[in-house]
Amino acid sequence: MSWLAKLRQSRVYQSIFRVPILKDRRHKVLVILSTFVLHVHPVTIPRYALRLRHTWCMGGLAFFLFLVEVVTGVLLMFYYRPVPGMAYQDMWELRSSVTFGIFREVHRWAAHAMVIVVILHMLRVFLTGSYRPPREFNWVIGVALLVLTLLLSFTGYLLPWDQLSLWAATVGTNMVAASPFVGCEGPGSQWITWHGSPLITRQSDLRYFLLGSSQIDDVALNRFYVWHCIGLPILMTFLCALHFWRVRKDGRISGPL
Ligand code: HEM
């Protein structure tokens, strides 16, 4: 008996892959439906869904780039310290003297590529009319994914803590301060009051929440770091899972027009 046959007969193997993997189609369907690891795959895929001409492969590529960002980002976390006075130096050393510091460049370039690829994916969904029923809710999830991609890109841009970062943080958070209702300088914020005194002030608006202070300092860098490395990636993972599940439940990806 070959080692493969022995492995397939072992208890460990059979506890994971409950149904023997046989070559005929009915058995393949059974294996996919009853195995946790394989149930992520659809049982059947229409031929057009594999054509590059139809999907441009942009959705899959966007997800691949997200995975690249997660892996390289975790490696960067071993080295980078989100403290003013160290952040820029750490980033610089990652580029020049740290072993495998190339991951920093990969992280940065993959981030730029992800923004472009997600926009191209949205364009292909739009051009194929795939935003129409029954996929309208998945389009809405997609818009949230686009916003998350841009927020990840923005928060990452601030982490080197150089002049570009400081001014990007200044402009970005001033825009938040000027946003309707949530920013202290935005229209409508003066209407939100409690016992006659305004609720949305310089010390309580969304800008303050983002910076953790009324100015851009070490607290702000820490907040951006936590959003970038924990908050936003968790939200992104959850929404990607929902997005892929909806693709399946909406009757797989749309066919050619
Ligand atoms: C991180 C960002 C995103 C990832 C990882 C992602 C991933 C995917 C994947 C893998 C598919 C199936 C294959 C394909 O169509 O390429 C898909 C389909 C879809 N996506 Fe996205 N997507 C993202 C962002 C967006 C955005 C920004 C929108 C639109 C605003 C969107 C709307 C849709 C819709 C409506 C479908 C179904 C298309 C169809 O049935 O033909 N997605 N997405």
Short mmCIF file of N, CA and C in Angstrom, two decimals, residues 50-229:
data_model
loop_
_atom_site.label_atom_id
_atom_site.label_comp_id
_atom_site.label_asym_id
_atom_site.label_seq_id
_atom_site.Cartn_x
_atom_site.Cartn_y
_atom_site.Cartn_z
N LEU A 50 -14.45 32.10 -15.39
CA LEU A 50 -13.00 31.92 -15.39
C LEU A 50 -12.32 32.72 -16.50
N ARG A 51 -13.17 33.32 -17.37
CA ARG A 51 -12.58 34.09 -18.48
C ARG A 51 -12.07 35.42 -17.99
N LEU A 52 -10.81 35.70 -18.29
CA LEU A 52 -10.19 36.95 -17.87
C LEU A 52 -10.94 38.14 -18.48
N ARG A 53 -11.45 37.92 -19.72
CA ARG A 53 -12.16 38.96 -20.45
C ARG A 53 -13.38 39.46 -19.66
N HIS A 54 -13.99 38.55 -18.86
CA HIS A 54 -15.21 38.92 -18.16
C HIS A 54 -14.94 39.59 -16.82
N THR A 55 -14.05 39.02 -16.00
CA THR A 55 -13.85 39.56 -14.64
C THR A 55 -12.62 40.47 -14.54
N TRP A 56 -11.75 40.39 -15.50
CA TRP A 56 -10.42 41.03 -15.47
C TRP A 56 -9.62 40.51 -14.28
N CYS A 57 -10.18 39.57 -13.56
CA CYS A 57 -9.57 38.97 -12.35
C CYS A 57 -9.29 40.01 -11.26
N MET A 58 -9.97 41.14 -11.37
CA MET A 58 -9.63 42.25 -10.47
C MET A 58 -10.08 42.01 -9.04
N GLY A 59 -11.23 41.35 -8.84
CA GLY A 59 -11.69 41.06 -7.47
C GLY A 59 -10.71 40.15 -6.77
N GLY A 60 -10.33 39.06 -7.44
CA GLY A 60 -9.38 38.10 -6.87
C GLY A 60 -8.03 38.76 -6.59
N LEU A 61 -7.61 39.61 -7.54
CA LEU A 61 -6.32 40.28 -7.39
C LEU A 61 -6.35 41.26 -6.21
N ALA A 62 -7.50 41.93 -6.03
CA ALA A 62 -7.64 42.86 -4.90
C ALA A 62 -7.49 42.09 -3.59
N PHE A 63 -8.11 40.92 -3.52
CA PHE A 63 -8.02 40.12 -2.30
C PHE A 63 -6.59 39.61 -2.09
N PHE A 64 -5.95 39.20 -3.20
CA PHE A 64 -4.56 38.73 -3.09
C PHE A 64 -3.67 39.85 -2.53
N LEU A 65 -3.87 41.08 -3.05
CA LEU A 65 -3.05 42.20 -2.57
C LEU A 65 -3.33 42.50 -1.09
N PHE A 66 -4.59 42.30 -0.68
CA PHE A 66 -4.91 42.49 0.74
C PHE A 66 -4.12 41.48 1.58
N LEU A 67 -4.05 40.23 1.11
CA LEU A 67 -3.28 39.21 1.85
C LEU A 67 -1.79 39.58 1.90
N VAL A 68 -1.27 40.08 0.77
CA VAL A 68 0.14 40.52 0.75
C VAL A 68 0.35 41.61 1.81
N GLU A 69 -0.62 42.54 1.89
CA GLU A 69 -0.51 43.63 2.87
C GLU A 69 -0.51 43.10 4.30
N VAL A 70 -1.36 42.10 4.55
CA VAL A 70 -1.44 41.55 5.91
C VAL A 70 -0.11 40.88 6.28
N VAL A 71 0.41 40.04 5.38
CA VAL A 71 1.65 39.31 5.68
C VAL A 71 2.82 40.29 5.86
N THR A 72 3.01 41.20 4.90
CA THR A 72 4.15 42.12 4.99
C THR A 72 3.95 43.09 6.16
N GLY A 73 2.68 43.47 6.42
CA GLY A 73 2.38 44.40 7.52
C GLY A 73 2.75 43.79 8.87
N VAL A 74 2.44 42.50 9.06
CA VAL A 74 2.79 41.84 10.32
C VAL A 74 4.31 41.82 10.48
N LEU A 75 5.03 41.55 9.39
CA LEU A 75 6.50 41.56 9.46
C LEU A 75 7.02 42.94 9.83
N LEU A 76 6.40 43.98 9.28
CA LEU A 76 6.84 45.35 9.60
C LEU A 76 6.59 45.68 11.07
N MET A 77 5.52 45.12 11.62
CA MET A 77 5.19 45.41 13.03
C MET A 77 6.27 44.92 13.99
N PHE A 78 7.06 43.93 13.57
CA PHE A 78 8.15 43.45 14.42
C PHE A 78 9.23 44.52 14.60
N TYR A 79 9.30 45.46 13.67
CA TYR A 79 10.39 46.40 13.70
C TYR A 79 9.98 47.84 14.02
N TYR A 80 8.86 48.26 13.40
CA TYR A 80 8.45 49.66 13.47
C TYR A 80 7.87 50.03 14.85
N ARG A 81 8.26 51.20 15.41
CA ARG A 81 7.68 51.66 16.68
C ARG A 81 6.89 52.96 16.43
N PRO A 82 5.59 52.97 16.78
CA PRO A 82 4.76 54.15 16.47
C PRO A 82 4.97 55.29 17.47
N VAL A 83 6.19 55.78 17.56
CA VAL A 83 6.51 56.85 18.50
C VAL A 83 7.23 57.95 17.72
N PRO A 84 6.78 59.22 17.85
CA PRO A 84 7.50 60.29 17.14
C PRO A 84 8.98 60.27 17.58
N GLY A 85 9.87 60.46 16.65
CA GLY A 85 11.29 60.40 17.01
C GLY A 85 11.88 59.03 16.71
N MET A 86 11.04 58.00 16.65
CA MET A 86 11.52 56.66 16.31
C MET A 86 10.89 56.17 15.00
N ALA A 87 9.65 56.56 14.77
CA ALA A 87 8.90 56.04 13.63
C ALA A 87 9.65 56.29 12.31
N TYR A 88 10.08 57.52 12.09
CA TYR A 88 10.75 57.85 10.84
C TYR A 88 12.07 57.09 10.71
N GLN A 89 12.81 57.04 11.83
CA GLN A 89 14.10 56.34 11.84
C GLN A 89 13.91 54.85 11.54
N ASP A 90 12.89 54.24 12.19
CA ASP A 90 12.61 52.81 11.96
C ASP A 90 12.27 52.55 10.49
N MET A 91 11.43 53.44 9.94
CA MET A 91 11.02 53.29 8.54
C MET A 91 12.26 53.39 7.63
N TRP A 92 13.14 54.33 7.94
CA TRP A 92 14.33 54.54 7.12
C TRP A 92 15.27 53.33 7.20
N GLU A 93 15.43 52.80 8.42
CA GLU A 93 16.31 51.64 8.58
C GLU A 93 15.73 50.40 7.91
N LEU A 94 14.40 50.30 7.92
CA LEU A 94 13.77 49.17 7.22
C LEU A 94 14.14 49.19 5.74
N ARG A 95 14.22 50.41 5.20
CA ARG A 95 14.54 50.54 3.78
C ARG A 95 16.00 50.25 3.49
N SER A 96 16.88 50.60 4.44
CA SER A 96 18.30 50.59 4.10
C SER A 96 19.10 49.48 4.76
N SER A 97 18.84 49.16 6.04
CA SER A 97 19.77 48.24 6.70
C SER A 97 19.16 47.00 7.33
N VAL A 98 17.83 46.91 7.46
CA VAL A 98 17.24 45.73 8.11
C VAL A 98 17.18 44.56 7.12
N THR A 99 17.52 43.36 7.62
CA THR A 99 17.42 42.17 6.77
C THR A 99 15.95 41.97 6.39
N PHE A 100 15.68 41.66 5.16
CA PHE A 100 14.33 41.52 4.62
C PHE A 100 13.53 42.83 4.70
N GLY A 101 14.21 43.96 4.82
CA GLY A 101 13.54 45.27 4.86
C GLY A 101 12.80 45.57 3.56
N ILE A 102 13.10 44.78 2.52
CA ILE A 102 12.40 44.91 1.24
C ILE A 102 10.88 44.79 1.43
N PHE A 103 10.47 44.14 2.54
CA PHE A 103 9.04 44.00 2.81
C PHE A 103 8.35 45.35 2.93
N ARG A 104 9.13 46.35 3.36
CA ARG A 104 8.53 47.68 3.48
C ARG A 104 8.15 48.20 2.09
N GLU A 105 9.05 47.98 1.12
CA GLU A 105 8.76 48.43 -0.25
C GLU A 105 7.59 47.63 -0.83
N VAL A 106 7.60 46.31 -0.56
CA VAL A 106 6.51 45.47 -1.08
C VAL A 106 5.18 45.96 -0.49
N HIS A 107 5.19 46.27 0.82
CA HIS A 107 3.98 46.73 1.50
C HIS A 107 3.47 48.03 0.85
N ARG A 108 4.39 48.92 0.59
CA ARG A 108 4.00 50.22 0.05
C ARG A 108 3.47 50.10 -1.39
N TRP A 109 4.21 49.34 -2.23
CA TRP A 109 3.79 49.22 -3.62
C TRP A 109 2.49 48.41 -3.76
N ALA A 110 2.36 47.38 -2.92
CA ALA A 110 1.12 46.59 -2.98
C ALA A 110 -0.07 47.44 -2.54
N ALA A 111 0.17 48.39 -1.61
CA ALA A 111 -0.91 49.27 -1.16
C ALA A 111 -1.37 50.17 -2.31
N HIS A 112 -0.40 50.73 -3.05
CA HIS A 112 -0.77 51.57 -4.21
C HIS A 112 -1.53 50.72 -5.22
N ALA A 113 -1.00 49.51 -5.48
CA ALA A 113 -1.62 48.63 -6.49
C ALA A 113 -3.04 48.27 -6.07
N MET A 114 -3.24 48.05 -4.75
CA MET A 114 -4.56 47.63 -4.29
C MET A 114 -5.61 48.72 -4.57
N VAL A 115 -5.23 49.98 -4.34
CA VAL A 115 -6.18 51.08 -4.60
C VAL A 115 -6.57 51.07 -6.08
N ILE A 116 -5.57 50.93 -6.96
CA ILE A 116 -5.85 50.95 -8.41
C ILE A 116 -6.71 49.75 -8.79
N VAL A 117 -6.34 48.56 -8.27
CA VAL A 117 -7.04 47.32 -8.64
C VAL A 117 -8.50 47.35 -8.16
N VAL A 118 -8.72 47.86 -6.94
CA VAL A 118 -10.11 47.91 -6.43
C VAL A 118 -10.95 48.85 -7.31
N ILE A 119 -10.35 49.98 -7.74
CA ILE A 119 -11.10 50.90 -8.61
C ILE A 119 -11.40 50.24 -9.96
N LEU A 120 -10.41 49.48 -10.50
CA LEU A 120 -10.64 48.79 -11.77
C LEU A 120 -11.72 47.71 -11.62
N HIS A 121 -11.71 47.03 -10.44
CA HIS A 121 -12.73 46.00 -10.18
C HIS A 121 -14.12 46.65 -10.17
N MET A 122 -14.20 47.83 -9.53
CA MET A 122 -15.48 48.54 -9.48
C MET A 122 -15.93 48.93 -10.89
N LEU A 123 -14.94 49.36 -11.69
CA LEU A 123 -15.25 49.75 -13.07
C LEU A 123 -15.80 48.56 -13.86
N ARG A 124 -15.17 47.38 -13.68
CA ARG A 124 -15.63 46.19 -14.43
C ARG A 124 -17.04 45.78 -13.97
N VAL A 125 -17.30 45.89 -12.64
CA VAL A 125 -18.63 45.55 -12.12
C VAL A 125 -19.65 46.52 -12.72
N PHE A 126 -19.26 47.79 -12.83
CA PHE A 126 -20.16 48.80 -13.39
C PHE A 126 -20.41 48.55 -14.87
N LEU A 127 -19.32 48.29 -15.63
CA LEU A 127 -19.47 48.11 -17.08
C LEU A 127 -20.28 46.86 -17.43
N THR A 128 -20.21 45.82 -16.56
CA THR A 128 -20.99 44.61 -16.85
C THR A 128 -22.38 44.69 -16.22
N GLY A 129 -22.72 45.84 -15.63
CA GLY A 129 -24.06 46.04 -15.05
C GLY A 129 -24.32 45.13 -13.87
N SER A 130 -23.25 44.68 -13.19
CA SER A 130 -23.43 43.70 -12.11
C SER A 130 -23.90 44.33 -10.80
N TYR A 131 -24.11 45.64 -10.80
CA TYR A 131 -24.64 46.32 -9.61
C TYR A 131 -26.15 46.18 -9.53
N ARG A 132 -26.77 45.67 -10.62
CA ARG A 132 -28.24 45.58 -10.66
C ARG A 132 -28.75 44.40 -9.84
N PRO A 133 -30.07 44.38 -9.48
CA PRO A 133 -30.60 43.24 -8.74
C PRO A 133 -30.25 41.93 -9.44
N PRO A 134 -29.92 40.87 -8.74
CA PRO A 134 -29.99 40.72 -7.28
C PRO A 134 -28.69 41.12 -6.56
N ARG A 135 -27.79 41.89 -7.23
CA ARG A 135 -26.46 42.13 -6.63
C ARG A 135 -26.31 43.52 -6.03
N GLU A 136 -27.45 44.24 -5.89
CA GLU A 136 -27.34 45.64 -5.43
C GLU A 136 -26.75 45.74 -4.03
N PHE A 137 -27.07 44.76 -3.14
CA PHE A 137 -26.53 44.84 -1.78
C PHE A 137 -25.01 44.59 -1.80
N ASN A 138 -24.58 43.69 -2.71
CA ASN A 138 -23.13 43.43 -2.78
C ASN A 138 -22.38 44.66 -3.31
N TRP A 139 -23.04 45.44 -4.13
CA TRP A 139 -22.44 46.71 -4.59
C TRP A 139 -22.23 47.63 -3.39
N VAL A 140 -23.25 47.67 -2.50
CA VAL A 140 -23.14 48.52 -1.30
C VAL A 140 -21.98 48.04 -0.41
N ILE A 141 -21.87 46.71 -0.23
CA ILE A 141 -20.74 46.17 0.55
C ILE A 141 -19.44 46.57 -0.14
N GLY A 142 -19.44 46.51 -1.48
CA GLY A 142 -18.26 46.90 -2.26
C GLY A 142 -17.86 48.34 -1.99
N VAL A 143 -18.85 49.24 -1.91
CA VAL A 143 -18.54 50.65 -1.65
C VAL A 143 -17.85 50.77 -0.28
N ALA A 144 -18.37 50.01 0.71
CA ALA A 144 -17.74 50.02 2.05
C ALA A 144 -16.30 49.50 1.95
N LEU A 145 -16.08 48.49 1.11
CA LEU A 145 -14.72 47.94 0.94
C LEU A 145 -13.80 48.98 0.30
N LEU A 146 -14.35 49.75 -0.65
CA LEU A 146 -13.56 50.81 -1.29
C LEU A 146 -13.15 51.85 -0.24
N VAL A 147 -14.13 52.26 0.60
CA VAL A 147 -13.83 53.26 1.65
C VAL A 147 -12.76 52.71 2.59
N LEU A 148 -12.89 51.43 2.98
CA LEU A 148 -11.89 50.83 3.88
C LEU A 148 -10.51 50.80 3.23
N THR A 149 -10.48 50.46 1.92
CA THR A 149 -9.19 50.44 1.21
C THR A 149 -8.53 51.81 1.26
N LEU A 150 -9.34 52.86 1.03
CA LEU A 150 -8.79 54.22 1.04
C LEU A 150 -8.35 54.62 2.44
N LEU A 151 -9.14 54.21 3.46
CA LEU A 151 -8.77 54.55 4.84
C LEU A 151 -7.49 53.84 5.25
N LEU A 152 -7.34 52.58 4.83
CA LEU A 152 -6.10 51.84 5.14
C LEU A 152 -4.91 52.53 4.50
N SER A 153 -5.12 52.98 3.25
CA SER A 153 -4.07 53.65 2.53
C SER A 153 -3.70 54.96 3.23
N PHE A 154 -4.72 55.70 3.65
CA PHE A 154 -4.49 57.00 4.30
C PHE A 154 -3.78 56.82 5.64
N THR A 155 -4.29 55.90 6.49
CA THR A 155 -3.67 55.73 7.81
C THR A 155 -2.24 55.20 7.68
N GLY A 156 -1.98 54.37 6.66
CA GLY A 156 -0.63 53.85 6.44
C GLY A 156 0.33 54.96 6.02
N TYR A 157 -0.18 55.91 5.23
CA TYR A 157 0.62 57.02 4.72
C TYR A 157 1.15 57.88 5.86
N LEU A 158 0.42 57.86 7.00
CA LEU A 158 0.80 58.72 8.13
C LEU A 158 1.90 58.10 8.99
N LEU A 159 2.06 56.78 8.91
CA LEU A 159 2.94 56.10 9.86
C LEU A 159 4.43 56.44 9.75
N PRO A 160 4.98 56.78 8.56
CA PRO A 160 6.40 57.18 8.54
C PRO A 160 6.67 58.44 9.35
N TRP A 161 5.60 59.22 9.63
CA TRP A 161 5.70 60.43 10.46
C TRP A 161 6.74 61.41 9.94
N ASP A 162 6.74 61.59 8.61
CA ASP A 162 7.60 62.62 8.00
C ASP A 162 6.72 63.84 7.67
N GLN A 163 7.29 64.78 6.93
CA GLN A 163 6.53 66.00 6.61
C GLN A 163 5.26 65.68 5.83
N LEU A 164 5.38 64.71 4.87
CA LEU A 164 4.20 64.34 4.07
C LEU A 164 3.10 63.82 4.99
N SER A 165 3.49 62.97 5.94
CA SER A 165 2.51 62.38 6.86
C SER A 165 1.83 63.46 7.69
N LEU A 166 2.65 64.38 8.26
CA LEU A 166 2.08 65.40 9.13
C LEU A 166 1.08 66.28 8.39
N TRP A 167 1.44 66.65 7.15
CA TRP A 167 0.52 67.52 6.41
C TRP A 167 -0.70 66.76 5.92
N ALA A 168 -0.51 65.47 5.58
CA ALA A 168 -1.68 64.66 5.19
C ALA A 168 -2.62 64.54 6.38
N ALA A 169 -2.06 64.31 7.58
CA ALA A 169 -2.90 64.20 8.78
C ALA A 169 -3.60 65.53 9.06
N THR A 170 -2.87 66.63 8.86
CA THR A 170 -3.47 67.95 9.09
C THR A 170 -4.65 68.19 8.14
N VAL A 171 -4.40 67.98 6.84
CA VAL A 171 -5.45 68.24 5.85
C VAL A 171 -6.63 67.29 6.07
N GLY A 172 -6.33 65.99 6.24
CA GLY A 172 -7.38 64.98 6.39
C GLY A 172 -8.27 65.25 7.60
N THR A 173 -7.64 65.54 8.75
CA THR A 173 -8.46 65.73 9.95
C THR A 173 -9.15 67.10 9.95
N ASN A 174 -8.57 68.09 9.24
CA ASN A 174 -9.30 69.36 9.12
C ASN A 174 -10.54 69.19 8.25
N MET A 175 -10.45 68.30 7.25
CA MET A 175 -11.63 68.01 6.43
C MET A 175 -12.72 67.39 7.31
N VAL A 176 -12.29 66.50 8.23
CA VAL A 176 -13.26 65.87 9.14
C VAL A 176 -13.90 66.95 10.02
N ALA A 177 -13.08 67.91 10.49
CA ALA A 177 -13.61 68.98 11.36
C ALA A 177 -14.62 69.85 10.61
N ALA A 178 -14.50 69.89 9.27
CA ALA A 178 -15.43 70.72 8.49
C ALA A 178 -16.59 69.91 7.94
N SER A 179 -16.72 68.63 8.34
CA SER A 179 -17.80 67.78 7.83
C SER A 179 -19.13 68.10 8.53
N PRO A 180 -20.25 67.98 7.80
CA PRO A 180 -21.54 68.30 8.39
C PRO A 180 -21.84 67.47 9.63
N PHE A 181 -22.36 68.07 10.65
CA PHE A 181 -22.85 67.46 11.90
C PHE A 181 -21.76 66.85 12.79
N VAL A 182 -20.73 66.18 12.22
CA VAL A 182 -19.75 65.48 13.05
C VAL A 182 -18.51 66.31 13.37
N GLY A 183 -18.29 67.40 12.60
CA GLY A 183 -17.11 68.24 12.81
C GLY A 183 -17.51 69.57 13.43
N CYS A 184 -16.68 70.10 14.35
CA CYS A 184 -17.08 71.33 15.06
C CYS A 184 -17.22 72.53 14.13
N GLU A 185 -16.50 72.51 12.97
CA GLU A 185 -16.61 73.64 12.05
C GLU A 185 -17.59 73.36 10.92
N GLY A 186 -18.18 72.17 10.91
CA GLY A 186 -19.07 71.76 9.81
C GLY A 186 -20.47 72.30 9.97
N PRO A 187 -21.19 72.44 8.83
CA PRO A 187 -22.58 72.92 8.91
C PRO A 187 -23.45 71.96 9.73
N GLY A 188 -24.34 72.50 10.50
CA GLY A 188 -25.30 71.66 11.25
C GLY A 188 -24.83 71.29 12.64
N SER A 189 -23.52 71.39 12.90
CA SER A 189 -23.03 70.93 14.22
C SER A 189 -23.56 71.81 15.34
N GLN A 190 -23.82 73.12 15.02
CA GLN A 190 -24.30 74.04 16.07
C GLN A 190 -25.73 73.71 16.50
N TRP A 191 -26.44 72.91 15.67
CA TRP A 191 -27.82 72.56 16.04
C TRP A 191 -27.85 71.43 17.07
N ILE A 192 -26.76 70.68 17.18
CA ILE A 192 -26.76 69.56 18.12
C ILE A 192 -26.36 70.08 19.50
N THR A 193 -27.36 70.20 20.36
CA THR A 193 -27.11 70.80 21.69
C THR A 193 -27.66 69.90 22.79
N TRP A 194 -27.20 70.15 24.00
CA TRP A 194 -27.69 69.45 25.19
C TRP A 194 -27.87 70.50 26.29
N HIS A 195 -29.12 70.72 26.70
CA HIS A 195 -29.46 71.76 27.69
C HIS A 195 -28.89 73.12 27.26
N GLY A 196 -29.00 73.39 25.98
CA GLY A 196 -28.60 74.71 25.47
C GLY A 196 -27.13 74.84 25.11
N SER A 197 -26.26 73.92 25.55
CA SER A 197 -24.84 74.06 25.18
C SER A 197 -24.48 73.10 24.04
N PRO A 198 -23.61 73.55 23.11
CA PRO A 198 -23.29 72.71 21.94
C PRO A 198 -22.58 71.41 22.33
N LEU A 199 -22.96 70.31 21.66
CA LEU A 199 -22.35 69.00 21.96
C LEU A 199 -21.10 68.76 21.11
N ILE A 200 -21.13 69.31 19.88
CA ILE A 200 -20.00 69.07 18.96
C ILE A 200 -19.03 70.24 19.07
N THR A 201 -18.03 70.09 19.87
CA THR A 201 -17.05 71.16 20.08
C THR A 201 -15.67 70.67 19.61
N ARG A 202 -14.68 71.52 19.76
CA ARG A 202 -13.30 71.14 19.37
C ARG A 202 -12.78 69.96 20.18
N GLN A 203 -13.36 69.80 21.39
CA GLN A 203 -12.91 68.71 22.27
C GLN A 203 -13.81 67.47 22.21
N SER A 204 -14.83 67.50 21.31
CA SER A 204 -15.72 66.33 21.31
C SER A 204 -16.15 65.92 19.90
N ASP A 205 -15.60 66.57 18.86
CA ASP A 205 -16.05 66.19 17.51
C ASP A 205 -15.27 64.99 16.97
N LEU A 206 -15.56 64.61 15.72
CA LEU A 206 -14.93 63.42 15.15
C LEU A 206 -13.42 63.60 14.98
N ARG A 207 -12.99 64.84 14.72
CA ARG A 207 -11.56 65.10 14.57
C ARG A 207 -10.82 64.77 15.87
N TYR A 208 -11.45 65.20 16.99
CA TYR A 208 -10.84 64.94 18.30
C TYR A 208 -10.78 63.42 18.55
N PHE A 209 -11.85 62.72 18.17
CA PHE A 209 -11.89 61.26 18.36
C PHE A 209 -10.77 60.59 17.55
N LEU A 210 -10.55 61.08 16.31
CA LEU A 210 -9.52 60.47 15.45
C LEU A 210 -8.12 60.75 15.98
N LEU A 211 -7.90 61.98 16.47
CA LEU A 211 -6.55 62.36 16.91
C LEU A 211 -6.29 62.02 18.38
N GLY A 212 -7.36 61.88 19.16
CA GLY A 212 -7.22 61.65 20.59
C GLY A 212 -6.71 62.90 21.30
N SER A 213 -6.81 64.02 20.60
CA SER A 213 -6.29 65.28 21.11
C SER A 213 -6.77 66.38 20.16
N SER A 214 -6.62 67.65 20.56
CA SER A 214 -7.04 68.69 19.62
C SER A 214 -5.90 69.09 18.68
N GLN A 215 -4.74 68.45 18.84
CA GLN A 215 -3.63 68.71 17.91
C GLN A 215 -2.99 67.38 17.48
N ILE A 216 -2.10 67.47 16.48
CA ILE A 216 -1.48 66.24 15.96
C ILE A 216 -0.20 65.97 16.74
N ASP A 217 -0.22 64.94 17.59
CA ASP A 217 0.96 64.62 18.40
C ASP A 217 1.12 63.10 18.53
N ASP A 218 1.87 62.65 19.56
CA ASP A 218 2.15 61.23 19.70
C ASP A 218 0.88 60.39 19.89
N VAL A 219 -0.15 60.96 20.53
CA VAL A 219 -1.41 60.22 20.73
C VAL A 219 -2.04 59.92 19.37
N ALA A 220 -1.98 60.93 18.48
CA ALA A 220 -2.56 60.75 17.15
C ALA A 220 -1.84 59.63 16.40
N LEU A 221 -0.51 59.62 16.47
CA LEU A 221 0.25 58.58 15.77
C LEU A 221 -0.15 57.19 16.28
N ASN A 222 -0.32 57.07 17.59
CA ASN A 222 -0.72 55.79 18.17
C ASN A 222 -2.11 55.38 17.68
N ARG A 223 -3.02 56.36 17.62
CA ARG A 223 -4.39 56.03 17.16
C ARG A 223 -4.39 55.56 15.71
N PHE A 224 -3.65 56.29 14.87
CA PHE A 224 -3.60 55.89 13.45
C PHE A 224 -2.99 54.50 13.32
N TYR A 225 -2.00 54.21 14.15
CA TYR A 225 -1.33 52.91 14.11
C TYR A 225 -2.32 51.78 14.46
N VAL A 226 -3.09 52.00 15.52
CA VAL A 226 -4.05 50.96 15.94
C VAL A 226 -5.14 50.77 14.89
N TRP A 227 -5.65 51.87 14.34
CA TRP A 227 -6.65 51.74 13.26
C TRP A 227 -6.06 50.98 12.08
N HIS A 228 -4.81 51.35 11.72
CA HIS A 228 -4.19 50.77 10.52
C HIS A 228 -3.88 49.28 10.70
N CYS A 229 -3.41 48.89 11.89
CA CYS A 229 -2.94 47.51 12.07
C CYS A 229 -4.00 46.58 12.63
#
